[in-house]
Amino acid sequence: ALCPRYNGEIGDIVVGRITEVQQKRWKVETNSRLDSVLLLSSINLPGGELRRKSAEDELAMRDYLQEGDLISAEVQSIFSDGAVSLHTRSLKYGKLAQGVLVQVSPSLVKRQKTHFHDLPCGASVILGNNGFIWIYPTPEQKDDEAGGYTANLEPVPLSDREVISRLRNCIMALVTHKIMLFDTSILYCYEASLPHQIKDILKPEVTEEIVLEARQRLLDSEG
Amino acid sequence: MASVMLSEAEKLYIVHGVQEDLRVDGRGCEDYRCAEVETDVVSNTSGSARVKLVETDILVGIKAEMGTPKLEKPDEGYLEFFVDCSSNSPELEGRGGEELGTDIANTLYRVFSCENSVDLKSLCINPKEHCWVLYVDVLLLECGGNIFDAISIAVKAALFNTRIPKVRVLEDEEGTKEIELSDDPYDCIRLSVDEVPCIVTLSKIGYRHVVDATLQEEACSLASLLISVTSKGAITSMKKVGKGSLDPESIFEMMETGQRVGKSLHIALQKILDEEENLGTSRPKVGFLG
């Protein structure tokens, strides 16, 4: 599918996948021209405290983040060659656990004040500026101790799964019709899709009908 | 095959979802994705078809050429398969895609090795001397998981669409044979595709198996079974792929699912092909611009 590359800007929220573990940093895939970089000094160690990164931490890098892991991070700075440097120095960023990743074009993600949304329909979503969208079950309680490294491996209940699958299909429907993605558009599309079965949302006729309804509601709310 | 990297948590989510019969896109374990089939997309072939299963895109072209029959089967024509994967991704360009291409071509040979799948005797012009050879070229345009199923659907649709010109063999007094092509361009023989099998791939994920796996689901599955099923539910060939092992019990279950799913796949495909046929030449062609 045709998908333009992401150009990093300082302060953007991105969702990325670890591709390599190097000496003092990780290489992260963010759909940019060059792989993004996550330095060891830019992460929060488990326990959430701030301590100097020692040689043991360097050797134990794979215990924190491995190849294939997904993270949410913020763009800290941009190297001279255009590669983006990320940081997860806040408790809301870190390794992502169970959920679904959707890859869309970066130009379809609207710039907003916050990109972390807990949708009223029962799931949460992270709209990465790089076009990587992460849909996951809303965590029960906010654990501030973990710092995001202990993944919850319990099976997700069926009701949450239905919400997540429906959201995923709605996002794909919006992308097919080139509608900007933000919390309101996704929510309107979700509500318009409720009369249909989840797997029918991707049928061309149903997609058109749902997106038309969502677009109409967006225009009405603006006007 | 092009594969995606997934985190352990993502794989766990997919496996648990399959256990509960709710996959990531809301499908059940036996549901196919929305498929688009279009025939007659390439004008200089005898038959062609394009199949699009959301992210998987396959183009098949069939050319009918005259050749000599094989020695062991002098009164039959034959099919030759060639698969090209080079347009898929940078790692499959050049020699990289050859392994995958030969793998797919060998699977197709095996699927069509069953005697009744295509009426090869109708492809014979002159026993021992002339016969029609159908060169089936498969192009893998985009790989989004489940390429074998998509390829078999495309091959069946292309065979349905193939028009082979009618020829007459004239023998004059000295005994030399001449082959005469009929003047009417619409005078041609069509192949019956009732017995052509379709491949159903069943991927084992956790304790259950799914039909039409996406790339992410294929990354979570250790073993898959490729079954070719005819429209009547008869299995013509079976192949196991993947590093994992399969229990004989699971193999029986997968075979039953394959037969069931295969039959409904054939019915749906035949319906689309007949609808397309009925629209005739006035059908608006979408091709690659739609």
Short mmCIF file of C-alpha atoms in Angstrom, two decimals, chain A:
data_model
loop_
_atom_site.label_atom_id
_atom_site.label_comp_id
_atom_site.label_asym_id
_atom_site.label_seq_id
_atom_site.Cartn_x
_atom_site.Cartn_y
_atom_site.Cartn_z
CA ALA A 1 0.00 0.00 0.00
CA LEU A 2 1.19 3.48 -0.76
CA CYS A 3 2.35 5.06 2.48
CA PRO A 4 4.53 8.17 2.80
CA ARG A 5 7.41 8.20 5.29
CA TYR A 6 7.15 9.92 8.65
CA ASN A 7 9.22 13.09 9.17
CA GLY A 8 9.95 13.49 12.86
CA GLU A 9 9.28 16.69 14.77
CA ILE A 10 10.30 17.40 18.33
CA GLY A 11 7.47 16.69 20.76
CA ASP A 12 5.64 14.17 18.56
CA ILE A 13 4.29 10.99 20.09
CA VAL A 14 5.25 7.88 18.16
CA VAL A 15 4.64 4.16 18.43
CA GLY A 16 7.60 2.12 17.24
CA ARG A 17 8.93 -1.43 17.00
CA ILE A 18 12.42 -2.39 18.22
CA THR A 19 14.44 -3.77 15.31
CA GLU A 20 17.96 -3.96 16.78
CA VAL A 21 19.66 -3.94 20.16
CA GLN A 22 23.01 -2.14 19.91
CA GLN A 23 25.64 -1.14 22.46
CA LYS A 24 24.01 1.72 24.30
CA ARG A 25 20.89 2.16 22.28
CA TRP A 26 18.02 0.50 20.49
CA LYS A 27 17.04 0.98 16.85
CA VAL A 28 13.33 1.58 16.46
CA GLU A 29 11.22 1.20 13.32
CA THR A 30 8.87 4.17 12.97
CA ASN A 31 8.19 4.22 9.22
CA SER A 32 10.76 7.02 8.71
CA ARG A 33 13.53 7.15 6.13
CA LEU A 34 16.09 6.18 8.77
CA ASP A 35 15.54 3.98 11.80
CA SER A 36 14.85 6.00 14.93
CA VAL A 37 17.15 5.74 17.93
CA LEU A 38 16.28 5.13 21.58
CA LEU A 39 19.31 5.76 23.77
CA LEU A 40 19.80 3.79 26.98
CA SER A 41 20.01 7.11 28.79
CA SER A 42 16.57 8.09 27.48
CA ILE A 43 14.51 5.36 29.09
CA ASN A 44 12.99 4.86 32.49
CA LEU A 45 14.44 1.87 34.23
CA PRO A 46 12.02 -0.45 36.04
CA GLY A 47 11.22 0.82 39.47
CA GLY A 48 10.81 4.29 38.06
CA GLU A 49 13.75 5.76 39.92
CA LEU A 50 16.47 7.84 38.33
CA ARG A 51 19.91 6.34 38.54
CA ARG A 52 23.03 6.50 36.42
CA LYS A 53 23.17 3.88 33.75
CA SER A 54 25.83 1.41 34.73
CA ALA A 55 27.69 -1.24 32.80
CA GLU A 56 25.26 -3.90 34.11
CA ASP A 57 22.38 -2.00 32.56
CA GLU A 58 24.18 -2.04 29.23
CA LEU A 59 24.53 -5.80 29.33
CA ALA A 60 20.97 -6.27 30.47
CA MET A 61 19.45 -4.13 27.70
CA ARG A 62 17.64 -7.11 26.21
CA ASP A 63 15.82 -7.68 29.48
CA TYR A 64 14.13 -4.32 29.09
CA LEU A 65 13.42 -4.17 25.38
CA GLN A 66 13.88 -6.93 22.79
CA GLU A 67 13.61 -7.12 19.01
CA GLY A 68 9.95 -7.09 18.07
CA ASP A 69 8.73 -5.19 21.15
CA LEU A 70 6.44 -2.21 20.67
CA ILE A 71 6.97 1.04 22.52
CA SER A 72 5.30 4.43 22.82
CA ALA A 73 7.75 7.31 23.02
CA GLU A 74 8.21 11.01 22.41
CA VAL A 75 10.61 12.60 19.95
CA GLN A 76 13.41 14.20 21.94
CA SER A 77 15.64 15.54 19.19
CA ILE A 78 16.62 15.03 15.58
CA PHE A 79 20.11 14.07 14.46
CA SER A 80 21.77 15.97 11.65
CA ASP A 81 21.08 13.15 9.18
CA GLY A 82 17.37 13.32 9.92
CA ALA A 83 17.19 10.28 12.23
CA VAL A 84 14.88 10.80 15.16
CA SER A 85 15.97 10.33 18.76
CA LEU A 86 13.25 9.10 21.11
CA HIS A 87 12.77 9.12 24.87
CA THR A 88 10.39 7.37 27.23
CA ARG A 89 11.19 9.47 30.26
CA SER A 90 7.65 9.68 31.49
CA LEU A 91 5.49 7.01 33.05
CA LYS A 92 2.91 7.22 30.30
CA TYR A 93 5.45 5.96 27.71
CA GLY A 94 7.16 2.61 27.62
CA LYS A 95 6.70 -0.93 26.41
CA LEU A 96 3.26 -1.80 25.06
CA ALA A 97 1.50 -4.98 26.11
CA GLN A 98 -1.44 -6.80 24.53
CA GLY A 99 -3.35 -5.06 21.77
CA VAL A 100 -3.57 -4.48 18.04
CA LEU A 101 -1.35 -2.33 15.84
CA VAL A 102 -2.71 -0.60 12.73
CA GLN A 103 -0.35 1.05 10.27
CA VAL A 104 -1.70 4.02 8.33
CA SER A 105 -0.27 6.98 6.47
CA PRO A 106 1.21 9.61 8.87
CA SER A 107 -0.64 12.38 7.08
CA LEU A 108 -3.97 10.98 8.23
CA VAL A 109 -3.24 11.44 11.95
CA LYS A 110 -4.49 14.80 13.16
CA ARG A 111 -2.21 16.78 15.43
CA GLN A 112 -3.88 17.21 18.80
CA LYS A 113 -3.01 18.18 22.36
CA THR A 114 -2.99 14.58 23.48
CA HIS A 115 -2.62 11.39 21.50
CA PHE A 116 -3.53 8.99 24.30
CA HIS A 117 -7.29 8.50 24.39
CA ASP A 118 -9.45 6.36 26.65
CA LEU A 119 -12.51 5.99 24.46
CA PRO A 120 -15.94 5.72 26.13
CA CYS A 121 -16.71 2.58 24.12
CA GLY A 122 -14.40 0.56 26.35
CA ALA A 123 -10.90 0.55 24.84
CA SER A 124 -7.94 2.91 24.65
CA VAL A 125 -6.03 4.09 21.67
CA ILE A 126 -2.65 5.74 21.02
CA LEU A 127 -2.56 7.74 17.78
CA GLY A 128 1.13 7.86 16.90
CA ASN A 129 2.12 10.80 14.70
CA ASN A 130 4.07 8.33 12.56
CA GLY A 131 0.90 6.56 11.51
CA PHE A 132 1.24 3.62 13.91
CA ILE A 133 -1.98 3.33 15.85
CA TRP A 134 -2.13 1.13 18.94
CA ILE A 135 -5.49 -0.15 20.20
CA TYR A 136 -5.50 -1.84 23.60
CA PRO A 137 -7.82 -2.72 26.47
CA THR A 138 -8.12 0.11 29.00
CA PRO A 139 -5.95 -0.80 32.00
CA GLU A 140 -7.94 -1.31 35.20
CA GLN A 141 -5.88 0.76 37.55
CA LYS A 142 -3.08 3.13 36.86
CA ASP A 143 -0.01 1.44 38.25
CA ASP A 144 2.62 4.10 38.74
CA GLU A 145 5.25 1.75 40.13
CA ALA A 146 5.84 -0.51 37.16
CA GLY A 147 7.01 2.11 34.70
CA GLY A 148 5.63 0.02 31.89
CA TYR A 149 7.90 -3.02 31.75
CA THR A 150 5.80 -5.70 33.34
CA ALA A 151 3.42 -6.84 30.62
CA ASN A 152 -0.01 -8.06 31.62
CA LEU A 153 -0.27 -11.51 30.08
CA GLU A 154 -3.75 -12.40 31.23
CA PRO A 155 -6.20 -13.22 28.41
CA VAL A 156 -8.22 -10.18 27.41
CA PRO A 157 -12.00 -10.72 27.99
CA LEU A 158 -14.21 -11.28 24.94
CA SER A 159 -16.20 -8.04 25.38
CA ASP A 160 -13.00 -5.98 25.25
CA ARG A 161 -11.84 -7.96 22.19
CA GLU A 162 -15.03 -7.11 20.33
CA VAL A 163 -14.56 -3.41 21.02
CA ILE A 164 -10.92 -3.55 19.90
CA SER A 165 -11.72 -5.46 16.68
CA ARG A 166 -14.54 -3.07 15.87
CA LEU A 167 -12.28 -0.05 16.44
CA ARG A 168 -9.61 -1.61 14.23
CA ASN A 169 -12.06 -2.15 11.38
CA CYS A 170 -13.48 1.38 11.79
CA ILE A 171 -10.00 2.86 11.55
CA MET A 172 -9.33 0.83 8.38
CA ALA A 173 -12.66 2.08 6.98
CA LEU A 174 -11.76 5.72 7.72
CA VAL A 175 -8.33 5.24 6.14
CA THR A 176 -9.86 3.82 2.94
CA HIS A 177 -11.88 7.01 2.58
CA LYS A 178 -8.99 9.27 3.62
CA ILE A 179 -10.71 10.76 6.66
CA MET A 180 -8.43 12.37 9.29
CA LEU A 181 -8.01 10.21 12.37
CA PHE A 182 -8.68 11.69 15.77
CA ASP A 183 -10.67 10.61 18.79
CA THR A 184 -13.98 12.13 17.64
CA SER A 185 -13.89 10.75 14.09
CA ILE A 186 -13.01 7.29 15.34
CA LEU A 187 -15.79 7.44 17.92
CA TYR A 188 -18.43 8.58 15.41
CA CYS A 189 -17.38 5.84 13.04
CA TYR A 190 -17.57 3.30 15.86
CA GLU A 191 -21.10 4.37 16.77
CA ALA A 192 -22.18 4.29 13.11
CA SER A 193 -20.87 0.75 12.80
CA LEU A 194 -22.77 -0.68 15.78
CA PRO A 195 -25.76 -2.03 13.77
CA HIS A 196 -23.37 -4.10 11.62
CA GLN A 197 -21.41 -7.21 12.51
CA ILE A 198 -17.72 -6.57 13.12
CA LYS A 199 -16.51 -8.61 10.16
CA ASP A 200 -18.95 -6.91 7.79
CA ILE A 201 -17.45 -3.47 8.38
CA LEU A 202 -14.74 -4.09 5.79
CA LYS A 203 -17.19 -4.91 3.00
CA PRO A 204 -17.08 -2.02 0.49
CA GLU A 205 -20.82 -1.18 0.72
CA VAL A 206 -20.88 -1.18 4.50
CA THR A 207 -17.65 0.84 4.73
CA GLU A 208 -19.10 3.54 2.52
CA GLU A 209 -22.30 3.73 4.51
CA ILE A 210 -20.55 3.98 7.88
CA VAL A 211 -18.00 6.55 6.74
CA LEU A 212 -20.72 8.69 5.16
CA GLU A 213 -22.62 8.77 8.43
CA ALA A 214 -19.51 9.60 10.43
CA ARG A 215 -18.52 12.34 8.01
CA GLN A 216 -22.00 13.85 8.22
CA ARG A 217 -21.87 13.94 12.01
CA LEU A 218 -18.44 15.57 11.91
CA LEU A 219 -19.69 18.27 9.56
CA ASP A 220 -22.77 18.85 11.70
CA SER A 221 -20.73 19.22 14.86
CA GLU A 222 -18.41 21.72 13.20
CA GLY A 223 -21.09 23.83 11.58
#
